[in-house]
mmCIF file of C-alpha atoms (C1' of nucleotides) in Angstrom:
data_model
loop_
_atom_site.group_PDB
_atom_site.id
_atom_site.type_symbol
_atom_site.label_atom_id
_atom_site.label_comp_id
_atom_site.label_asym_id
_atom_site.label_seq_id
_atom_site.Cartn_x
_atom_site.Cartn_y
_atom_site.Cartn_z
ATOM 1 C CA MET A 1074 18.429 2.793 -1.218
ATOM 2 C CA PRO A 1075 15.652 5.208 -2.375
ATOM 3 C CA GLU A 1076 12.508 3.924 -4.031
ATOM 4 C CA LEU A 1077 9.353 6.061 -4.216
ATOM 5 C CA PRO A 1078 8.509 5.524 -0.373
ATOM 6 C CA GLU A 1079 11.751 6.643 0.814
ATOM 7 C CA VAL A 1080 11.782 9.623 -1.409
ATOM 8 C CA GLU A 1081 8.280 10.474 -0.308
ATOM 9 C CA THR A 1082 9.540 10.120 3.300
ATOM 10 C CA VAL A 1083 12.431 12.510 2.527
ATOM 11 C CA ARG A 1084 10.028 15.093 1.084
ATOM 12 C CA ARG A 1085 7.949 14.936 4.003
ATOM 13 C CA GLY A 1086 10.961 15.390 6.397
ATOM 14 C CA LEU A 1087 12.204 18.299 4.362
ATOM 15 C CA GLN A 1088 8.865 20.089 3.870
ATOM 16 C CA PRO A 1089 8.564 21.865 7.309
ATOM 17 C CA VAL A 1090 12.185 23.015 6.855
ATOM 18 C CA MET A 1091 11.997 24.248 3.401
ATOM 19 C CA GLU A 1092 8.624 25.358 2.304
ATOM 20 C CA GLY A 1093 8.274 28.983 2.685
ATOM 21 C CA ALA A 1094 12.003 29.225 3.388
ATOM 22 C CA ARG A 1095 14.244 31.670 1.609
ATOM 23 C CA ILE A 1096 17.427 30.330 0.222
ATOM 24 C CA LEU A 1097 20.160 32.434 1.468
ATOM 25 C CA ARG A 1098 23.022 30.708 -0.197
ATOM 26 C CA VAL A 1099 23.921 27.377 -1.948
ATOM 27 C CA GLU A 1100 27.412 25.719 -1.480
ATOM 28 C CA THR A 1101 28.397 22.980 -4.057
ATOM 29 C CA ARG A 1102 31.497 21.235 -2.749
ATOM 30 C CA ARG A 1103 32.314 19.865 -6.151
ATOM 31 C CA PRO A 1104 31.585 20.586 -9.825
ATOM 32 C CA ASP A 1105 29.397 17.590 -10.413
ATOM 33 C CA LEU A 1106 27.367 14.588 -8.863
ATOM 34 C CA ARG A 1107 26.127 12.094 -11.504
ATOM 35 C CA PHE A 1108 25.949 15.098 -13.961
ATOM 36 C CA PRO A 1109 27.646 18.534 -13.662
ATOM 37 C CA PHE A 1110 25.681 21.059 -11.797
ATOM 38 C CA PRO A 1111 23.752 23.475 -14.061
ATOM 39 C CA GLU A 1112 25.173 26.750 -15.254
ATOM 40 C CA HIS A 1113 25.006 29.273 -12.332
ATOM 41 C CA PHE A 1114 23.328 26.777 -10.158
ATOM 42 C CA ALA A 1115 23.978 28.488 -6.695
ATOM 43 C CA GLN A 1116 23.314 32.074 -8.210
ATOM 44 C CA ARG A 1117 19.924 31.128 -9.699
ATOM 45 C CA LEU A 1118 18.649 29.798 -6.351
ATOM 46 C CA ALA A 1119 20.190 32.229 -3.887
ATOM 47 C CA GLY A 1120 17.594 34.930 -2.545
ATOM 48 C CA HIS A 1121 14.431 33.016 -3.808
ATOM 49 C CA ARG A 1122 11.796 31.649 -1.742
ATOM 50 C CA ILE A 1123 10.760 27.955 -1.885
ATOM 51 C CA VAL A 1124 7.145 27.761 -2.540
ATOM 52 C CA SER A 1125 6.633 23.952 -2.280
ATOM 53 C CA LEU A 1126 8.348 20.625 -2.406
ATOM 54 C CA GLY A 1127 6.763 17.742 -4.691
ATOM 55 C CA ARG A 1128 7.713 14.435 -5.785
ATOM 56 C CA ARG A 1129 7.317 12.477 -9.039
ATOM 57 C CA ALA A 1130 8.295 8.967 -9.234
ATOM 58 C CA LYS A 1131 11.765 8.931 -7.429
ATOM 59 C CA TYR A 1132 12.493 12.597 -8.186
ATOM 60 C CA LEU A 1133 12.086 15.335 -5.696
ATOM 61 C CA THR A 1134 10.892 18.684 -7.098
ATOM 62 C CA ALA A 1135 11.323 22.020 -5.428
ATOM 63 C CA HIS A 1136 9.107 24.879 -6.790
ATOM 64 C CA ILE A 1137 10.965 28.226 -6.179
ATOM 65 C CA GLU A 1138 9.651 31.675 -6.932
ATOM 66 C CA ASP A 1139 11.258 33.430 -10.075
ATOM 67 C CA ALA A 1140 13.398 30.191 -10.640
ATOM 68 C CA PRO A 1141 13.119 27.140 -12.438
ATOM 69 C CA VAL A 1142 11.923 24.089 -10.730
ATOM 70 C CA LEU A 1143 14.724 22.196 -9.245
ATOM 71 C CA ILE A 1144 14.724 18.460 -9.675
ATOM 72 C CA CYS A 1145 16.677 16.204 -7.178
ATOM 73 C CA HIS A 1146 17.411 12.571 -7.588
ATOM 74 C CA LEU A 1147 18.928 10.377 -4.676
ATOM 75 C CA GLY A 1148 20.546 8.002 -6.992
ATOM 76 C CA MET A 1149 21.451 4.911 -4.941
ATOM 77 C CA SER A 1150 23.148 6.553 -1.871
ATOM 78 C CA GLY A 1151 21.925 10.086 -1.710
ATOM 79 C CA SER A 1152 20.380 11.389 1.596
ATOM 80 C CA PHE A 1153 19.502 14.820 3.177
ATOM 81 C CA ARG A 1154 20.196 16.130 6.542
ATOM 82 C CA VAL A 1155 18.710 19.039 8.348
ATOM 83 C CA GLU A 1156 20.750 21.153 10.823
ATOM 84 C CA ALA A 1157 18.787 23.896 12.541
ATOM 85 C CA ASP A 1158 20.586 26.716 14.479
ATOM 86 C CA ASP A 1159 18.931 25.287 17.576
ATOM 87 C CA ASP A 1160 21.434 22.544 17.353
ATOM 88 C CA ALA A 1161 23.985 24.885 18.659
ATOM 89 C CA HIS A 1162 22.121 24.932 21.833
ATOM 90 C CA ALA A 1163 21.531 21.347 22.013
ATOM 91 C CA PRO A 1164 22.548 19.566 25.228
ATOM 92 C CA GLY A 1165 26.313 18.614 25.111
ATOM 93 C CA ASN A 1166 27.068 21.246 22.564
ATOM 94 C CA PHE A 1167 28.556 23.640 25.043
ATOM 95 C CA HIS A 1168 30.721 25.615 22.475
ATOM 96 C CA HIS A 1169 27.731 26.389 20.152
ATOM 97 C CA GLU A 1170 29.686 24.657 17.336
ATOM 98 C CA ARG A 1171 28.275 23.958 13.979
ATOM 99 C CA PRO A 1172 28.174 20.344 13.440
ATOM 100 C CA LYS A 1173 31.137 19.266 11.270
ATOM 101 C CA ALA A 1174 30.777 18.597 7.473
ATOM 102 C CA ALA A 1175 30.705 14.901 6.851
ATOM 103 C CA ALA A 1176 32.461 13.058 4.118
ATOM 104 C CA HIS A 1177 30.371 13.354 0.811
ATOM 105 C CA ASP A 1178 28.549 16.348 1.921
ATOM 106 C CA HIS A 1179 28.104 17.826 -1.681
ATOM 107 C CA VAL A 1180 25.553 20.427 -1.597
ATOM 108 C CA VAL A 1181 24.391 22.721 1.202
ATOM 109 C CA PHE A 1182 21.397 24.952 1.238
ATOM 110 C CA HIS A 1183 21.466 27.805 3.665
ATOM 111 C CA LEU A 1184 17.947 28.798 4.390
ATOM 112 C CA GLN A 1185 16.083 31.563 6.242
ATOM 113 C CA GLN A 1186 13.097 29.919 7.607
ATOM 114 C CA ALA A 1187 9.608 31.351 7.427
ATOM 115 C CA GLN A 1188 9.383 31.014 11.206
ATOM 116 C CA GLY A 1189 12.601 33.080 11.605
ATOM 117 C CA GLY A 1190 15.787 31.461 12.402
ATOM 118 C CA GLU A 1191 18.207 29.756 9.964
ATOM 119 C CA ALA A 1192 18.653 26.149 8.864
ATOM 120 C CA ARG A 1193 20.762 24.153 6.563
ATOM 121 C CA VAL A 1194 19.897 21.245 4.389
ATOM 122 C CA ILE A 1195 22.770 19.051 3.397
ATOM 123 C CA PHE A 1196 22.790 16.573 0.545
ATOM 124 C CA ASN A 1197 25.105 13.767 1.032
ATOM 125 C CA ASP A 1198 25.914 11.157 -1.638
ATOM 126 C CA PRO A 1199 28.837 8.865 -1.490
ATOM 127 C CA ARG A 1200 28.348 7.076 -4.772
ATOM 128 C CA ARG A 1201 27.278 10.314 -6.805
ATOM 129 C CA PHE A 1202 24.612 8.606 -8.724
ATOM 130 C CA GLY A 1203 22.232 11.331 -7.678
ATOM 131 C CA PHE A 1204 21.824 14.657 -9.480
ATOM 132 C CA MET A 1205 20.267 18.123 -9.265
ATOM 133 C CA LEU A 1206 18.902 19.728 -12.403
ATOM 134 C CA PHE A 1207 16.775 22.598 -13.374
ATOM 135 C CA ALA A 1208 13.355 21.848 -15.257
ATOM 136 C CA GLU A 1209 13.301 25.192 -17.259
ATOM 137 C CA ASN A 1210 9.855 24.639 -18.656
ATOM 138 C CA GLY A 1211 8.201 22.676 -15.844
ATOM 139 C CA ILE A 1212 8.637 19.227 -14.812
ATOM 140 C CA ASP A 1213 6.258 17.585 -17.551
ATOM 141 C CA GLU A 1214 8.671 18.961 -20.239
ATOM 142 C CA HIS A 1215 11.765 17.677 -18.717
ATOM 143 C CA PRO A 1216 13.045 14.788 -20.708
ATOM 144 C CA MET A 1217 13.700 12.708 -17.367
ATOM 145 C CA LEU A 1218 10.343 13.055 -16.339
ATOM 146 C CA SER A 1219 8.038 13.446 -19.455
ATOM 147 C CA GLY A 1220 8.433 9.645 -20.113
ATOM 148 C CA LEU A 1221 7.226 8.415 -16.548
ATOM 149 C CA GLY A 1222 4.499 6.194 -16.155
ATOM 150 C CA VAL A 1223 1.599 6.022 -13.791
ATOM 151 C CA GLU A 1224 2.156 6.541 -10.169
ATOM 152 C CA PRO A 1225 1.563 3.536 -7.820
ATOM 153 C CA THR A 1226 0.046 5.825 -5.134
ATOM 154 C CA GLY A 1227 -3.626 6.750 -5.400
ATOM 155 C CA ASN A 1228 -6.211 4.891 -7.373
ATOM 156 C CA ALA A 1229 -5.106 5.232 -11.106
ATOM 157 C CA LEU A 1230 -3.246 1.844 -10.991
ATOM 158 C CA ASP A 1231 -6.012 -0.848 -11.086
ATOM 159 C CA GLY A 1232 -6.229 -4.194 -12.501
ATOM 160 C CA LYS A 1233 -7.549 -2.931 -15.831
ATOM 161 C CA LEU A 1234 -4.689 -0.315 -16.439
ATOM 162 C CA LEU A 1235 -2.148 -2.735 -15.357
ATOM 163 C CA ALA A 1236 -3.377 -5.481 -17.781
ATOM 164 C CA GLU A 1237 -3.224 -2.913 -20.546
ATOM 165 C CA LEU A 1238 0.379 -1.967 -19.639
ATOM 166 C CA LEU A 1239 1.506 -5.568 -19.537
ATOM 167 C CA ARG A 1240 -0.530 -6.704 -22.555
ATOM 168 C CA ASP A 1241 1.979 -8.585 -25.090
ATOM 169 C CA ARG A 1242 5.104 -8.073 -22.924
ATOM 170 C CA LYS A 1243 7.456 -10.909 -23.208
ATOM 171 C CA SER A 1244 9.897 -9.706 -20.489
ATOM 172 C CA PRO A 1245 9.778 -11.103 -17.179
ATOM 173 C CA LEU A 1246 7.307 -9.541 -14.672
ATOM 174 C CA LYS A 1247 10.285 -8.203 -12.550
ATOM 175 C CA ALA A 1248 11.587 -6.347 -15.579
ATOM 176 C CA ALA A 1249 8.267 -4.903 -16.589
ATOM 177 C CA LEU A 1250 7.610 -3.584 -12.969
ATOM 178 C CA LEU A 1251 11.092 -1.997 -12.969
ATOM 179 C CA ASP A 1252 10.412 -0.248 -16.147
ATOM 180 C CA GLN A 1253 9.760 3.368 -15.165
ATOM 181 C CA ARG A 1254 7.845 4.355 -18.493
ATOM 182 C CA LEU A 1255 5.099 1.796 -17.210
ATOM 183 C CA ILE A 1256 4.794 2.299 -13.354
ATOM 184 C CA ALA A 1257 7.052 5.011 -11.825
ATOM 185 C CA GLY A 1258 8.589 4.652 -8.617
ATOM 186 C CA LEU A 1259 9.036 0.745 -8.183
ATOM 187 C CA GLY A 1260 12.569 -0.282 -7.399
ATOM 188 C CA ASN A 1261 14.461 -3.441 -6.911
ATOM 189 C CA ILE A 1262 13.036 -4.002 -3.359
ATOM 190 C CA TYR A 1263 9.279 -3.246 -3.817
ATOM 191 C CA VAL A 1264 9.106 -5.065 -7.102
ATOM 192 C CA SER A 1265 10.063 -8.445 -5.155
ATOM 193 C CA GLU A 1266 7.683 -7.496 -2.275
ATOM 194 C CA ALA A 1267 4.800 -6.546 -4.740
ATOM 195 C CA LEU A 1268 5.236 -10.073 -6.630
ATOM 196 C CA TRP A 1269 5.277 -12.075 -3.504
ATOM 197 C CA ARG A 1270 2.209 -10.382 -1.942
ATOM 198 C CA ALA A 1271 0.284 -11.101 -5.426
ATOM 199 C CA GLY A 1272 1.548 -14.659 -5.409
ATOM 200 C CA LEU A 1273 3.068 -14.380 -8.983
ATOM 201 C CA LEU A 1274 6.647 -15.451 -10.105
ATOM 202 C CA PRO A 1275 9.139 -12.865 -10.997
ATOM 203 C CA THR A 1276 10.359 -14.972 -13.975
ATOM 204 C CA ARG A 1277 6.936 -15.128 -15.496
ATOM 205 C CA PRO A 1278 6.406 -13.178 -18.910
ATOM 206 C CA ALA A 1279 4.489 -10.093 -18.027
ATOM 207 C CA GLY A 1280 2.004 -10.539 -20.909
ATOM 208 C CA THR A 1281 0.585 -13.755 -19.448
ATOM 209 C CA ILE A 1282 -1.300 -12.017 -16.609
ATOM 210 C CA ALA A 1283 -2.867 -9.547 -19.171
ATOM 211 C CA ARG A 1284 -4.782 -12.070 -21.387
ATOM 212 C CA ARG A 1285 -8.485 -11.745 -21.787
ATOM 213 C CA SER A 1286 -9.176 -14.612 -19.468
ATOM 214 C CA SER A 1287 -10.942 -14.422 -15.888
ATOM 215 C CA LYS A 1288 -7.700 -15.855 -14.397
ATOM 216 C CA ALA A 1289 -5.619 -13.339 -15.901
ATOM 217 C CA ALA A 1290 -7.970 -10.573 -14.824
ATOM 218 C CA GLN A 1291 -7.801 -11.913 -11.355
ATOM 219 C CA SER A 1292 -3.950 -11.866 -11.513
ATOM 220 C CA SER A 1293 -3.784 -8.380 -12.823
ATOM 221 C CA GLU A 1294 -6.171 -7.164 -10.232
ATOM 222 C CA ARG A 1295 -4.219 -8.909 -7.408
ATOM 223 C CA LEU A 1296 -0.854 -7.419 -8.530
ATOM 224 C CA ALA A 1297 -2.283 -3.950 -8.963
ATOM 225 C CA THR A 1298 -3.483 -4.315 -5.336
ATOM 226 C CA ALA A 1299 -0.231 -5.574 -4.136
ATOM 227 C CA ILE A 1300 1.724 -2.934 -5.581
ATOM 228 C CA ARG A 1301 -0.268 -0.096 -4.140
ATOM 229 C CA SER A 1302 -0.594 -1.633 -0.789
ATOM 230 C CA VAL A 1303 3.214 -2.362 -0.586
ATOM 231 C CA ILE A 1304 3.996 1.310 -1.456
ATOM 232 C CA ALA A 1305 1.288 2.746 0.697
ATOM 233 C CA ASP A 1306 2.529 0.422 3.693
ATOM 234 C CA ALA A 1307 6.078 1.539 3.114
ATOM 235 C CA ILE A 1308 5.206 5.249 3.011
ATOM 236 C CA GLU A 1309 3.301 4.657 6.352
ATOM 237 C CA ALA A 1310 6.402 2.971 7.858
ATOM 238 C CA GLY A 1311 8.513 5.936 6.655
ATOM 239 C CA GLY A 1312 6.234 8.359 8.235
ATOM 240 C CA SER A 1313 6.183 6.748 11.583
ATOM 241 C CA SER A 1314 9.912 6.487 11.556
ATOM 242 C CA LEU A 1315 10.422 10.107 10.561
ATOM 243 C CA ARG A 1316 9.377 11.453 13.834
ATOM 244 C CA ASP A 1317 12.289 9.549 15.622
ATOM 245 C CA TYR A 1318 14.719 10.509 12.991
ATOM 246 C CA VAL A 1319 14.303 14.236 12.760
ATOM 247 C CA GLN A 1320 14.849 14.449 16.381
ATOM 248 C CA ALA A 1321 17.752 12.045 16.592
ATOM 249 C CA ASP A 1322 20.247 13.652 13.969
ATOM 250 C CA GLY A 1323 18.376 15.394 11.279
ATOM 251 C CA SER A 1324 19.185 12.737 8.469
ATOM 252 C CA LEU A 1325 16.410 11.625 6.267
ATOM 253 C CA GLY A 1326 16.110 8.835 3.736
ATOM 254 C CA TYR A 1327 17.158 5.938 5.749
ATOM 255 C CA PHE A 1328 14.851 3.927 7.752
ATOM 256 C CA GLN A 1329 14.311 0.207 8.948
ATOM 257 C CA HIS A 1330 11.851 -1.916 7.028
ATOM 258 C CA SER A 1331 10.723 -5.290 7.609
ATOM 259 C CA PHE A 1332 10.724 -6.969 4.269
ATOM 260 C CA SER A 1333 8.729 -10.169 3.313
ATOM 261 C CA VAL A 1334 11.167 -11.550 0.851
ATOM 262 C CA TYR A 1335 13.883 -8.823 -0.044
ATOM 263 C CA ASP A 1336 17.198 -9.984 1.438
ATOM 264 C CA ARG A 1337 15.725 -13.077 3.135
ATOM 265 C CA GLU A 1338 17.381 -15.711 1.019
ATOM 266 C CA GLY A 1339 16.810 -19.185 2.773
ATOM 267 C CA ALA A 1340 14.512 -17.874 5.344
ATOM 268 C CA PRO A 1341 10.958 -19.237 5.669
ATOM 269 C CA CYS A 1342 8.195 -17.728 3.591
ATOM 270 C CA ARG A 1343 5.732 -15.698 5.662
ATOM 271 C CA THR A 1344 2.625 -16.792 3.610
ATOM 272 C CA PRO A 1345 0.324 -18.346 6.341
ATOM 273 C CA GLY A 1346 0.567 -22.122 5.790
ATOM 274 C CA CYS A 1347 3.168 -21.877 3.130
ATOM 275 C CA THR A 1348 6.347 -24.264 3.835
ATOM 276 C CA GLY A 1349 8.621 -22.576 1.140
ATOM 277 C CA HIS A 1350 11.870 -20.944 1.835
ATOM 278 C CA ILE A 1351 13.002 -17.833 -0.021
ATOM 279 C CA LYS A 1352 15.164 -18.200 -3.141
ATOM 280 C CA ARG A 1353 17.399 -15.572 -4.570
ATOM 281 C CA ILE A 1354 18.073 -15.285 -8.224
ATOM 282 C CA ALA A 1355 19.759 -12.799 -10.699
ATOM 283 C CA GLN A 1356 17.644 -10.907 -13.177
ATOM 284 C CA SER A 1357 19.315 -8.605 -15.586
ATOM 285 C CA GLY A 1358 22.206 -8.698 -13.055
ATOM 286 C CA ARG A 1359 20.104 -7.754 -9.987
ATOM 287 C CA SER A 1360 18.861 -9.816 -7.214
ATOM 288 C CA THR A 1361 15.337 -10.894 -7.084
ATOM 289 C CA PHE A 1362 13.783 -12.677 -4.040
ATOM 290 C CA TYR A 1363 10.798 -14.892 -4.231
ATOM 291 C CA CYS A 1364 9.056 -18.003 -2.703
ATOM 292 C CA PRO A 1365 8.983 -20.852 -5.173
ATOM 293 C CA VAL A 1366 6.134 -22.666 -3.494
ATOM 294 C CA CYS A 1367 3.573 -20.048 -3.113
ATOM 295 C CA GLN A 1368 4.445 -17.695 -6.312
ATOM 296 C CA HIS A 1369 3.205 -19.039 -9.593
ATOM 297 C "C1'" DC B 1065 9.983 -0.787 -30.593
ATOM 298 C "C1'" DT B 1066 12.108 -4.219 -26.902
ATOM 299 C "C1'" DG B 1067 15.496 -6.420 -24.033
ATOM 300 C "C1'" DG B 1068 20.135 -7.061 -22.262
ATOM 301 C "C1'" DG B 1069 24.433 -5.648 -20.647
ATOM 302 C "C1'" DG B 1070 28.013 -2.314 -19.265
ATOM 303 C "C1'" DA B 1071 29.050 2.069 -17.337
ATOM 304 C "C1'" DC B 1072 28.970 5.289 -13.531
ATOM 305 C "C1'" DC B 1073 31.014 5.638 -7.997
ATOM 306 C "C1'" DT B 1074 32.185 4.419 -3.165
ATOM 307 C "C1'" DG B 1075 31.617 1.503 0.946
ATOM 308 C "C1'" DC B 1076 30.649 -2.663 3.252
ATOM 309 C "C1'" DT B 1077 30.777 -7.565 4.084
ATOM 310 C "C1'" DA B 1078 32.022 -12.393 3.788
ATOM 311 C "C1'" DG B 1079 35.542 -15.321 3.156
ATOM 312 C "C1'" DC B 1080 40.107 -16.544 2.603
ATOM 313 C "C1'" DT C 1220 44.478 -8.939 11.288
ATOM 314 C "C1'" DG C 1221 44.499 -7.836 6.252
ATOM 315 C "C1'" DC C 1222 43.414 -8.298 1.622
ATOM 316 C "C1'" DT C 1223 39.930 -9.369 -1.903
ATOM 317 C "C1'" DA C 1224 35.777 -10.174 -4.589
ATOM 318 C "C1'" DG C 1225 31.168 -9.272 -4.637
ATOM 319 C "C1'" DC C 1226 27.434 -6.994 -3.787
ATOM 320 C "C1'" DA C 1227 24.375 -2.609 -2.873
ATOM 321 C "C1'" DG C 1228 17.810 0.223 -2.817
ATOM 322 C "C1'" DG C 1229 19.163 3.757 -9.954
ATOM 323 C "C1'" DT C 1230 19.448 5.246 -14.527
ATOM 324 C "C1'" DC C 1231 21.550 6.220 -19.010
ATOM 325 C "C1'" DC C 1232 23.510 4.483 -23.219
ATOM 326 C "C1'" DC C 1233 24.749 1.546 -26.651
ATOM 327 C "C1'" DC C 1234 23.931 -2.525 -28.940
ATOM 328 C "C1'" DA C 1235 21.297 -6.514 -30.907
#
DNA sequence: CTGGGGACCTGCTAGC
DNA sequence: TGCTAGCAGGTCCCCA
């Protein structure tokens, strides 16, 4: 589920509830997610104020007064849900009941909000590929984050940098773009989407768009632009869906996209004038979608 | 160093 | 209807 844009959408959804709030109590409903929770996980958070929420690649970070940075990863199926005490007064809730715990609710943060009032932020993760860890010495020192590559947001990732990153690589473009040490935050969906926008075949050896020819320079420029625009558009789409979702049921992290190639096997290519149909292949055991006609 | 494959988990769907 | 195989948006680890 969550690639960079989804994680960013979750961050923006949690921000108004969590920033400035005091953590009253943390419940862990099992000893582990993908990894065991850190020693004294709940005790080290309880009583402290959340200063800010950040994001690095697909990792959420919570910066907390007098506590280590909390790192959260959503894995494949993780999501957050917000329950505010106002929910007890919502239409239809005549008995002021708290919403029931759902299956796979693994962590509950009980918060005293800056504006007054209490809220709960609940982490749900059926597959338990997600995790929560402390970065004792800051996020850049943490082994899971220290090796991450450039963010595809902002202007740092241009054609020149992308060409440097891909130069001499023999792996397919698909694999290179999934490598978090090069570009941090792309996942299986947005790699297919970006390569389609750039008109580049996922199977093409990555190094071939990084040679010192003007044609290669054009390709790396197009790909850098495609990556940045795909990510920016998805964050934008997440932002607009956020308004609806928070009101609806407090759940964050899932929203409807319209993908151009992902999960569109057999459907007509949407490149103007292109007569191709989307193909699906497996690369390193994972699905890749592309148009065999307009991607080269 | 690079690249590939398996492992970790549960839930949903297509197909018989 | 019920069962099963296959697939799912991530990452680590081991191996060549």
